[in-house]
């Protein structure tokens, strides 16, 4: 009887873990692209700024020992092909179509696949319905210099406008990531703006991260060996790379990630949690993905340097976004003019730090899903003269969580967000965004809010700027650190 009880408890635990794993994979494979709280009636909609993550793609990282290494299908359906080839952007030199070999398999890593085109077109169509309009005044349409982001932007615009030939052209991208504020500091592929202090804080945070020893002992090193010509890096440095391969295989191939070894039936030869995997393999996969989420949480909100690096690195892009909205408000566009539209097509390494810097990442401290979005809505109230902002993350209104905003009101004064963005550098006197950013990045400048050094300076002062993460998922609660709230301007 005792043995039967033990077996029953083990089976129940396995079922619980598998269901949680399936739910996490499903949540990552796609953000909610056809539902959300965008729109409403808060006065006159003046402008919308959307920052989107690209849609579903082929894997960026793939273990050398993995089976079927080139089996991602980059063939597009007739509908997806019509979306990209019919888009106005396709008339430019923008490479919207994925690169394929003679059998239609992805010829390059990180290519937007058919499902990704449909995700972004669906998202654009949903926002058109939510705002009850298909006419806009384009202000900024920009993408990072990747096929998956350019094609995602084009698909989103087709959905938003409803007619491929009426969409604005995605022609603006910066081939040098060192000059593109979207990348921040050490963004996609580790590239971005030059900021010595942010880079140092990033390095400190990464060095402080430790993978669960049980995971490291159980995981076959073949899963994190990505180059035949170079030795594999420690798991703590590449845990998200392994997770990327697992997610990509489950999301786009509906298959587990398997590596060749001498015992294919062993629990450690496959990850993913699908099929008939053993209990050990399911638990191992769940542990891996949880560690990848914890890495993301620490990278952008950790007190070992993550929060400080986020504040510095994200400042130029948030400054651009808010300055654009301030310009729209100052222009007092006619009530007969369509709302102004700004679109930025980017990556998870752009979405996550934006939400973290705004102060709204603490209760969703995990890897942002494919097709994620951050939307800024600028409203002018019916009385005129007051411009309020709504901020939404994947369709959920997070305005009350944004630093500097009053939790009692649905709209946040645009001026308050302006002050909050400037406070990311630890300053309250606005000079010029370029000079203040460069000064804050100097190694001998004062430590920015969000660093342990700053915490020690403020401790016991009675107005400590640091606070802990609220509503952290249970698996992260013991080790996560918060993003500091905004210091109120005197």
Coordinates of C-alpha atoms in Angstrom, one line a residue:
X1 CA 0.0 0.0 0.0
X2 CA 2.8 2.4 0.9
X3 CA 4.4 1.8 -2.5
X4 CA 1.1 2.5 -4.2
X5 CA 0.8 5.8 -2.4
X6 CA 4.3 6.8 -3.4
X7 CA 3.6 5.9 -7.0
X8 CA 0.3 7.8 -7.0
X9 CA 2.0 10.9 -5.6
X10 CA 4.8 10.7 -8.1
X11 CA 2.3 10.3 -11.0
X12 CA 0.3 13.3 -9.8
X13 CA 3.4 15.4 -9.5
X14 CA 4.5 14.4 -12.9
X15 CA 1.1 15.3 -14.4
X16 CA 1.2 18.7 -12.6
X17 CA 4.7 19.4 -13.9
X18 CA 3.8 18.4 -17.5
X19 CA 0.7 20.6 -17.5
X20 CA 2.7 23.6 -16.2
X21 CA 5.4 22.9 -18.8
X22 CA 2.9 22.7 -21.6
X23 CA 1.3 26.0 -20.4
X24 CA 4.7 27.8 -20.3
X25 CA 5.6 26.6 -23.8
X26 CA 2.2 27.6 -25.2
X27 CA 2.5 31.1 -23.5
X28 CA 6.0 31.6 -25.0
X29 CA 5.0 30.5 -28.5
X30 CA 2.6 33.4 -28.9
X31 CA 1.6 36.4 -27.0
X32 CA -2.2 37.1 -27.2
X33 CA -2.5 38.7 -30.6
X34 CA -6.3 38.9 -30.9
X35 CA -7.3 40.1 -27.5
X36 CA -6.3 43.0 -25.3
X37 CA -7.4 46.2 -23.5
X38 CA -6.2 48.6 -26.2
X39 CA -8.6 51.4 -27.2
X40 CA -11.5 52.6 -25.2
X41 CA -13.0 56.0 -24.6
X42 CA -10.6 58.3 -22.7
X43 CA -11.1 61.4 -24.9
X44 CA -9.5 61.9 -28.3
X45 CA -6.9 59.4 -29.4
X46 CA -3.9 61.5 -30.6
X47 CA -1.2 59.0 -31.1
X48 CA -0.2 55.4 -30.8
X49 CA 3.3 54.1 -30.5
X50 CA 3.7 50.3 -30.7
X51 CA 6.9 48.4 -30.0
X52 CA 6.6 44.8 -31.2
X53 CA 8.6 41.7 -31.0
X54 CA 8.9 39.7 -34.2
X55 CA 6.7 36.7 -34.7
X56 CA 7.5 33.0 -34.8
X57 CA 10.9 32.2 -36.3
X58 CA 13.4 29.4 -36.9
X59 CA 15.9 28.7 -34.1
X60 CA 18.8 31.1 -33.5
X61 CA 20.8 28.6 -31.4
X62 CA 21.0 24.9 -32.2
X63 CA 23.2 22.3 -30.6
X64 CA 25.9 20.7 -32.8
X65 CA 24.7 17.2 -31.7
X66 CA 21.0 17.9 -32.4
X67 CA 19.2 15.7 -34.8
X68 CA 17.6 17.2 -38.0
X69 CA 19.5 20.4 -37.6
X70 CA 18.1 22.1 -40.6
X71 CA 14.5 21.0 -40.4
X72 CA 12.8 24.3 -39.9
X73 CA 10.3 24.9 -42.6
X74 CA 10.5 28.4 -44.1
X75 CA 8.0 27.9 -46.9
X76 CA 5.2 30.4 -46.7
X77 CA 1.5 29.8 -47.3
X78 CA -0.2 31.6 -50.2
X79 CA -1.8 34.0 -47.8
X80 CA 1.5 34.8 -46.0
X81 CA 3.3 35.2 -49.3
X82 CA 0.6 37.6 -50.5
X83 CA 1.0 39.6 -47.4
X84 CA 4.7 40.1 -47.7
X85 CA 5.0 40.4 -51.5
X86 CA 1.9 42.6 -51.7
X87 CA 3.2 44.9 -49.0
X88 CA 4.4 48.3 -50.1
X89 CA 7.6 47.5 -48.2
X90 CA 8.4 44.7 -50.6
X91 CA 8.9 47.3 -53.3
X92 CA 12.1 48.5 -51.5
X93 CA 15.3 46.6 -51.0
X94 CA 14.0 45.2 -47.7
X95 CA 14.5 41.4 -47.7
X96 CA 11.1 40.4 -46.4
X97 CA 10.9 36.8 -47.7
X98 CA 12.8 34.2 -45.6
X99 CA 15.9 32.6 -47.1
X100 CA 15.3 29.0 -48.0
X101 CA 17.2 26.1 -49.6
X102 CA 15.9 24.1 -52.5
X103 CA 13.6 22.1 -50.3
X104 CA 12.0 25.1 -48.6
X105 CA 14.0 24.7 -45.3
X106 CA 15.3 27.8 -43.6
X107 CA 18.7 28.6 -45.0
X108 CA 19.6 31.1 -42.2
X109 CA 18.9 31.3 -38.5
X110 CA 16.2 33.4 -37.0
X111 CA 14.0 33.6 -40.1
X112 CA 10.4 34.7 -39.7
X113 CA 8.2 31.6 -40.6
X114 CA 4.7 31.3 -41.8
X115 CA 3.2 31.3 -38.4
X116 CA 5.0 34.5 -37.5
X117 CA 3.5 36.3 -40.5
X118 CA 0.0 35.3 -39.4
X119 CA 0.7 36.4 -35.8
X120 CA 1.7 39.9 -36.7
X121 CA -1.0 40.4 -39.3
X122 CA -3.6 39.2 -36.7
X123 CA -2.2 41.6 -34.2
X124 CA -2.4 44.5 -36.6
X125 CA -6.0 43.6 -37.5
X126 CA -6.9 43.3 -33.8
X127 CA -5.5 46.8 -33.1
X128 CA -7.4 48.2 -36.1
X129 CA -10.6 46.8 -34.6
X130 CA -9.7 47.9 -31.1
X131 CA -9.2 51.5 -32.2
X132 CA -12.0 51.3 -34.7
X133 CA -10.0 52.8 -37.6
X134 CA -7.8 51.9 -40.5
X135 CA -6.5 55.3 -41.3
X136 CA -3.4 56.7 -39.5
X137 CA -0.8 59.5 -39.9
X138 CA 2.5 57.6 -40.1
X139 CA 5.2 59.3 -37.9
X140 CA 7.9 56.7 -37.5
X141 CA 8.1 53.2 -39.0
X142 CA 11.3 51.6 -38.0
X143 CA 12.7 48.1 -37.7
X144 CA 16.0 46.6 -36.6
X145 CA 18.1 45.3 -39.4
X146 CA 16.8 41.7 -39.4
X147 CA 14.6 39.8 -41.8
X148 CA 12.3 38.6 -39.0
X149 CA 11.7 42.2 -37.7
X150 CA 11.2 43.8 -41.1
X151 CA 8.8 41.2 -42.3
X152 CA 7.0 41.3 -38.9
X153 CA 6.6 45.1 -39.3
X154 CA 5.2 44.7 -42.8
X155 CA 2.7 42.0 -41.8
X156 CA 1.6 44.1 -38.8
X157 CA 1.0 47.1 -41.0
X158 CA -1.0 45.0 -43.5
X159 CA -3.3 43.9 -40.7
X160 CA -3.6 47.4 -39.3
X161 CA -4.4 49.1 -42.6
X162 CA -6.4 46.2 -44.1
X163 CA -4.9 46.8 -47.5
X164 CA -1.3 45.9 -48.4
X165 CA -1.0 48.7 -51.0
X166 CA -2.0 51.4 -48.4
X167 CA 0.5 50.5 -45.8
X168 CA 3.4 52.8 -45.1
X169 CA 6.8 51.5 -46.2
X170 CA 9.2 50.0 -43.7
X171 CA 12.3 51.7 -45.1
X172 CA 14.0 52.9 -41.9
X173 CA 16.5 50.7 -40.2
X174 CA 20.0 51.3 -38.9
X175 CA 22.5 48.6 -40.1
X176 CA 24.9 49.6 -37.3
X177 CA 23.4 48.6 -34.0
X178 CA 25.8 50.9 -32.2
X179 CA 23.8 53.8 -33.6
X180 CA 20.3 52.4 -33.0
X181 CA 18.7 53.3 -29.6
X182 CA 16.3 50.4 -29.9
X183 CA 19.2 48.0 -29.1
X184 CA 20.1 49.8 -25.9
X185 CA 23.4 48.6 -24.5
X186 CA 24.3 45.0 -25.4
X187 CA 20.9 44.2 -27.0
X188 CA 20.2 41.6 -29.7
X189 CA 23.3 39.5 -30.4
X190 CA 25.1 41.5 -27.6
X191 CA 25.3 44.6 -29.8
X192 CA 24.1 48.1 -29.1
X193 CA 25.0 51.6 -28.0
X194 CA 28.3 52.2 -26.3
X195 CA 27.9 52.8 -22.6
X196 CA 30.8 51.6 -20.5
X197 CA 29.0 51.7 -17.2
X198 CA 26.0 49.8 -18.5
X199 CA 28.3 47.2 -20.0
X200 CA 30.1 46.8 -16.7
X201 CA 26.8 46.4 -14.8
X202 CA 25.7 43.9 -17.3
X203 CA 28.8 41.9 -16.9
X204 CA 28.5 42.0 -13.1
X205 CA 24.9 40.8 -13.2
X206 CA 25.8 37.9 -15.6
X207 CA 28.7 36.9 -13.4
X208 CA 26.5 36.8 -10.3
X209 CA 24.0 34.4 -12.0
X210 CA 24.2 30.8 -11.0
X211 CA 22.3 28.0 -12.5
X212 CA 20.6 25.4 -10.3
X213 CA 23.3 22.9 -9.6
X214 CA 20.9 20.0 -10.0
X215 CA 20.1 21.2 -13.6
X216 CA 23.7 21.6 -14.4
X217 CA 24.6 18.1 -13.1
X218 CA 21.7 16.4 -15.0
X219 CA 21.8 18.2 -18.4
X220 CA 23.9 16.6 -21.1
X221 CA 26.6 19.2 -22.1
X222 CA 25.8 18.3 -25.7
X223 CA 22.7 20.5 -25.4
X224 CA 24.8 23.7 -24.9
X225 CA 27.6 23.0 -27.4
X226 CA 26.6 25.3 -30.3
X227 CA 29.8 25.5 -32.4
X228 CA 31.8 22.6 -33.8
X229 CA 35.0 24.8 -33.9
X230 CA 34.7 26.3 -30.3
X231 CA 34.4 24.7 -26.9
X232 CA 31.1 25.0 -25.2
X233 CA 30.4 27.8 -22.7
X234 CA 29.3 27.1 -19.1
X235 CA 25.6 26.5 -18.8
X236 CA 25.0 29.7 -16.7
X237 CA 26.2 31.8 -19.7
X238 CA 24.0 30.0 -22.3
X239 CA 20.9 28.8 -20.4
X240 CA 18.7 31.0 -22.6
X241 CA 20.3 29.7 -25.8
X242 CA 19.4 26.2 -24.8
X243 CA 15.9 27.3 -24.0
X244 CA 15.7 29.0 -27.4
X245 CA 16.4 25.8 -29.1
X246 CA 13.8 23.9 -27.0
X247 CA 11.2 26.6 -27.5
X248 CA 11.9 26.8 -31.3
X249 CA 11.6 23.1 -31.7
X250 CA 8.3 22.8 -29.7
X251 CA 6.8 26.0 -31.2
X252 CA 7.7 25.5 -34.9
X253 CA 8.2 21.8 -35.3
X254 CA 6.0 20.4 -32.5
X255 CA 8.9 18.2 -31.6
X256 CA 11.3 17.7 -28.8
X257 CA 14.9 18.8 -29.0
X258 CA 17.1 15.7 -29.2
X259 CA 20.8 15.2 -29.3
X260 CA 22.6 12.1 -30.6
X261 CA 24.2 10.0 -27.9
X262 CA 24.9 6.3 -27.3
X263 CA 21.7 5.8 -25.4
X264 CA 18.8 7.4 -27.4
X265 CA 16.3 6.0 -24.9
X266 CA 17.9 7.9 -22.0
X267 CA 16.0 10.6 -20.3
X268 CA 18.7 13.2 -21.0
X269 CA 18.8 12.7 -24.8
X270 CA 15.6 14.8 -25.4
X271 CA 14.2 18.0 -24.0
X272 CA 10.8 19.7 -24.6
X273 CA 8.3 17.7 -22.6
X274 CA 6.3 16.5 -25.6
X275 CA 5.7 13.0 -26.9
X276 CA 6.3 10.1 -24.5
X277 CA 9.2 11.6 -22.6
X278 CA 10.1 10.2 -19.2
X279 CA 9.3 12.0 -16.0
X280 CA 13.0 12.9 -15.5
X281 CA 13.1 14.6 -19.0
X282 CA 9.9 16.5 -18.3
X283 CA 11.2 17.7 -15.0
X284 CA 14.6 18.6 -16.5
X285 CA 12.9 20.7 -19.3
X286 CA 10.7 22.5 -16.8
X287 CA 13.8 23.3 -14.7
X288 CA 15.6 24.6 -17.7
X289 CA 12.8 26.9 -18.8
X290 CA 12.4 28.2 -15.3
X291 CA 16.1 29.0 -15.1
X292 CA 15.9 30.8 -18.4
X293 CA 13.0 32.9 -17.0
X294 CA 15.0 33.6 -13.9
X295 CA 18.0 34.7 -16.0
X296 CA 15.8 37.1 -17.9
X297 CA 14.3 38.5 -14.7
X298 CA 17.8 39.0 -13.2
X299 CA 19.2 40.4 -16.4
X300 CA 16.8 43.3 -16.4
X301 CA 15.8 43.8 -12.8
X302 CA 18.6 42.3 -10.7
X303 CA 20.4 44.4 -8.1
X304 CA 23.8 42.9 -9.0
X305 CA 23.8 45.3 -12.0
X306 CA 20.8 44.2 -14.1
X307 CA 18.5 47.0 -13.0
X308 CA 21.2 49.7 -13.3
X309 CA 22.2 48.5 -16.8
X310 CA 18.6 48.5 -17.9
X311 CA 18.0 52.0 -16.7
X312 CA 21.1 53.3 -18.5
X313 CA 20.8 51.2 -21.7
X314 CA 17.0 51.7 -22.2
X315 CA 17.1 55.5 -21.6
X316 CA 17.9 56.6 -25.2
X317 CA 15.0 54.6 -26.7
X318 CA 12.5 55.6 -24.1
X319 CA 13.7 59.2 -24.5
X320 CA 13.0 58.9 -28.3
X321 CA 9.5 57.5 -27.7
X322 CA 8.5 60.1 -25.1
X323 CA 10.0 63.0 -27.1
X324 CA 8.0 61.8 -30.1
X325 CA 4.8 61.9 -28.0
X326 CA 5.7 65.3 -26.5
X327 CA 6.1 66.6 -30.1
X328 CA 2.7 65.3 -31.1
X329 CA 1.1 66.9 -28.0
X330 CA 2.9 70.2 -28.8
X331 CA 1.8 70.1 -32.4
X332 CA -1.9 70.1 -31.4
X333 CA -3.0 68.2 -34.5
X334 CA -6.5 68.9 -35.8
X335 CA -9.3 66.7 -34.5
X336 CA -10.0 65.8 -38.1
X337 CA -6.5 64.4 -38.5
X338 CA -6.0 60.7 -38.1
X339 CA -4.0 59.7 -35.0
X340 CA -0.3 59.6 -35.5
X341 CA 1.3 56.1 -35.6
X342 CA 4.8 55.1 -34.6
X343 CA 5.9 51.5 -35.0
X344 CA 9.1 49.9 -33.9
X345 CA 9.8 46.3 -34.8
X346 CA 12.3 44.7 -32.5
X347 CA 13.2 41.8 -30.2
X348 CA 12.7 40.3 -26.8
X349 CA 15.9 42.2 -25.8
X350 CA 14.0 45.4 -26.5
X351 CA 10.6 44.5 -25.1
X352 CA 11.8 43.2 -21.7
X353 CA 14.1 46.2 -20.8
X354 CA 11.4 48.7 -21.8
X355 CA 8.9 47.1 -19.5
X356 CA 11.5 46.7 -16.8
X357 CA 12.7 50.3 -17.0
X358 CA 9.1 51.5 -16.8
X359 CA 8.6 49.5 -13.6
X360 CA 6.0 47.1 -14.9
X361 CA 8.1 43.9 -15.4
X362 CA 8.1 42.7 -11.8
X363 CA 4.9 40.7 -11.9
X364 CA 5.6 39.1 -15.3
X365 CA 9.3 38.6 -14.8
X366 CA 9.9 36.1 -17.5
X367 CA 11.0 35.8 -21.1
X368 CA 8.6 37.8 -23.3
X369 CA 6.6 35.6 -25.8
X370 CA 6.9 35.8 -29.6
X371 CA 4.8 38.6 -31.0
X372 CA 4.9 40.6 -27.8
X373 CA 4.0 44.2 -27.8
X374 CA 4.3 47.4 -25.7
X375 CA 1.7 50.0 -26.7
X376 CA 1.7 53.7 -25.7
X377 CA -1.6 55.5 -26.3
X378 CA -1.7 59.3 -26.1
X379 CA -5.1 60.8 -25.3
X380 CA -6.3 64.3 -25.1
X381 CA -9.2 64.7 -22.7
X382 CA -12.5 66.2 -23.7
X383 CA -11.7 69.4 -21.8
X384 CA -8.7 69.9 -24.0
X385 CA -5.1 70.7 -23.0
X386 CA -4.5 67.6 -20.9
X387 CA -2.5 64.8 -22.5
X388 CA -2.6 61.5 -20.8
X389 CA -0.8 58.3 -21.5
X390 CA -1.9 54.7 -21.3
X391 CA 0.8 51.9 -21.4
X392 CA -0.1 48.3 -22.3
X393 CA 2.0 45.2 -22.3
X394 CA 0.7 42.3 -24.3
X395 CA -2.8 43.8 -24.2
X396 CA -2.8 44.4 -20.4
X397 CA -3.1 47.9 -19.0
X398 CA 0.0 48.5 -16.9
X399 CA -0.3 52.3 -16.7
X400 CA -0.7 52.3 -12.9
X401 CA 2.5 50.3 -12.5
X402 CA 4.6 52.8 -14.6
X403 CA 7.0 54.8 -12.6
X404 CA 5.8 58.2 -11.8
X405 CA 2.1 57.5 -12.6
X406 CA -0.8 57.8 -10.1
X407 CA -2.3 54.4 -9.4
X408 CA -5.7 56.0 -8.9
X409 CA -6.2 57.3 -12.5
X410 CA -6.4 55.5 -15.8
X411 CA -4.3 58.1 -17.7
X412 CA -0.8 59.1 -16.7
X413 CA 0.1 62.8 -17.3
X414 CA 2.6 62.9 -20.2
X415 CA 4.8 65.3 -18.3
X416 CA 5.0 62.8 -15.4
X417 CA 6.3 60.1 -17.8
X418 CA 8.8 62.6 -19.2
X419 CA 10.2 63.2 -15.7
X420 CA 10.2 59.4 -15.0
X421 CA 12.2 58.7 -18.1
X422 CA 14.7 61.4 -17.2
X423 CA 15.0 59.9 -13.7
X424 CA 16.4 56.7 -15.3
X425 CA 19.7 58.5 -15.4
X426 CA 19.4 59.7 -11.8
X427 CA 18.9 63.3 -12.8
X428 CA 16.0 65.7 -12.2
X429 CA 17.3 68.6 -14.3
X430 CA 16.7 68.1 -18.0
X431 CA 19.6 69.2 -20.2
X432 CA 20.0 67.4 -23.5
X433 CA 19.3 63.7 -23.8
X434 CA 22.7 63.1 -25.6
X435 CA 24.8 64.9 -23.0
X436 CA 23.1 63.5 -20.0
X437 CA 23.3 59.9 -21.4
X438 CA 27.0 60.2 -22.2
X439 CA 27.7 61.7 -18.8
X440 CA 25.8 58.9 -17.0
X441 CA 27.7 56.3 -19.0
X442 CA 31.1 57.6 -17.8
X443 CA 32.8 55.2 -15.4
X444 CA 33.5 57.9 -12.8
X445 CA 30.0 59.2 -12.6
X446 CA 27.7 58.5 -9.7
X447 CA 26.1 55.0 -9.5
X448 CA 22.7 55.1 -11.1
X449 CA 19.6 54.1 -9.2
X450 CA 19.1 50.3 -9.3
X451 CA 22.7 49.4 -8.4
X452 CA 23.9 47.9 -5.1
X453 CA 26.3 50.8 -4.8
X454 CA 23.4 53.3 -5.0
X455 CA 21.5 51.2 -2.5
X456 CA 24.4 51.4 0.0
X457 CA 24.6 55.2 -0.5
X458 CA 20.9 55.6 0.1
X459 CA 20.4 53.1 2.9
X460 CA 19.1 54.6 6.1
X461 CA 18.5 58.0 4.5
X462 CA 14.8 57.9 5.1
X463 CA 14.0 58.2 1.3
X464 CA 15.5 55.0 0.0
X465 CA 14.7 54.6 -3.7
X466 CA 15.0 50.8 -3.7
X467 CA 12.1 48.4 -3.4
X468 CA 11.7 44.7 -3.8
X469 CA 9.9 42.9 -6.6
X470 CA 6.2 42.6 -6.0
X471 CA 4.1 39.5 -7.0
X472 CA 7.2 37.5 -8.1
X473 CA 6.3 34.1 -9.4
X474 CA 6.9 31.5 -6.6
X475 CA 9.9 29.9 -8.4
X476 CA 11.6 33.3 -8.4
X477 CA 10.6 34.7 -5.1
X478 CA 13.6 33.6 -3.2
X479 CA 16.2 35.1 -5.5
X480 CA 14.8 38.0 -7.6
X481 CA 15.5 41.6 -7.0
X482 CA 13.3 44.6 -7.9
X483 CA 13.5 47.5 -10.2
X484 CA 13.7 50.7 -8.3
X485 CA 10.7 53.1 -8.4
X486 CA 11.0 56.6 -9.6
X487 CA 12.3 59.4 -7.3
X488 CA 9.8 62.1 -7.2
X489 CA 10.9 65.5 -8.4
X490 CA 11.2 68.0 -5.6

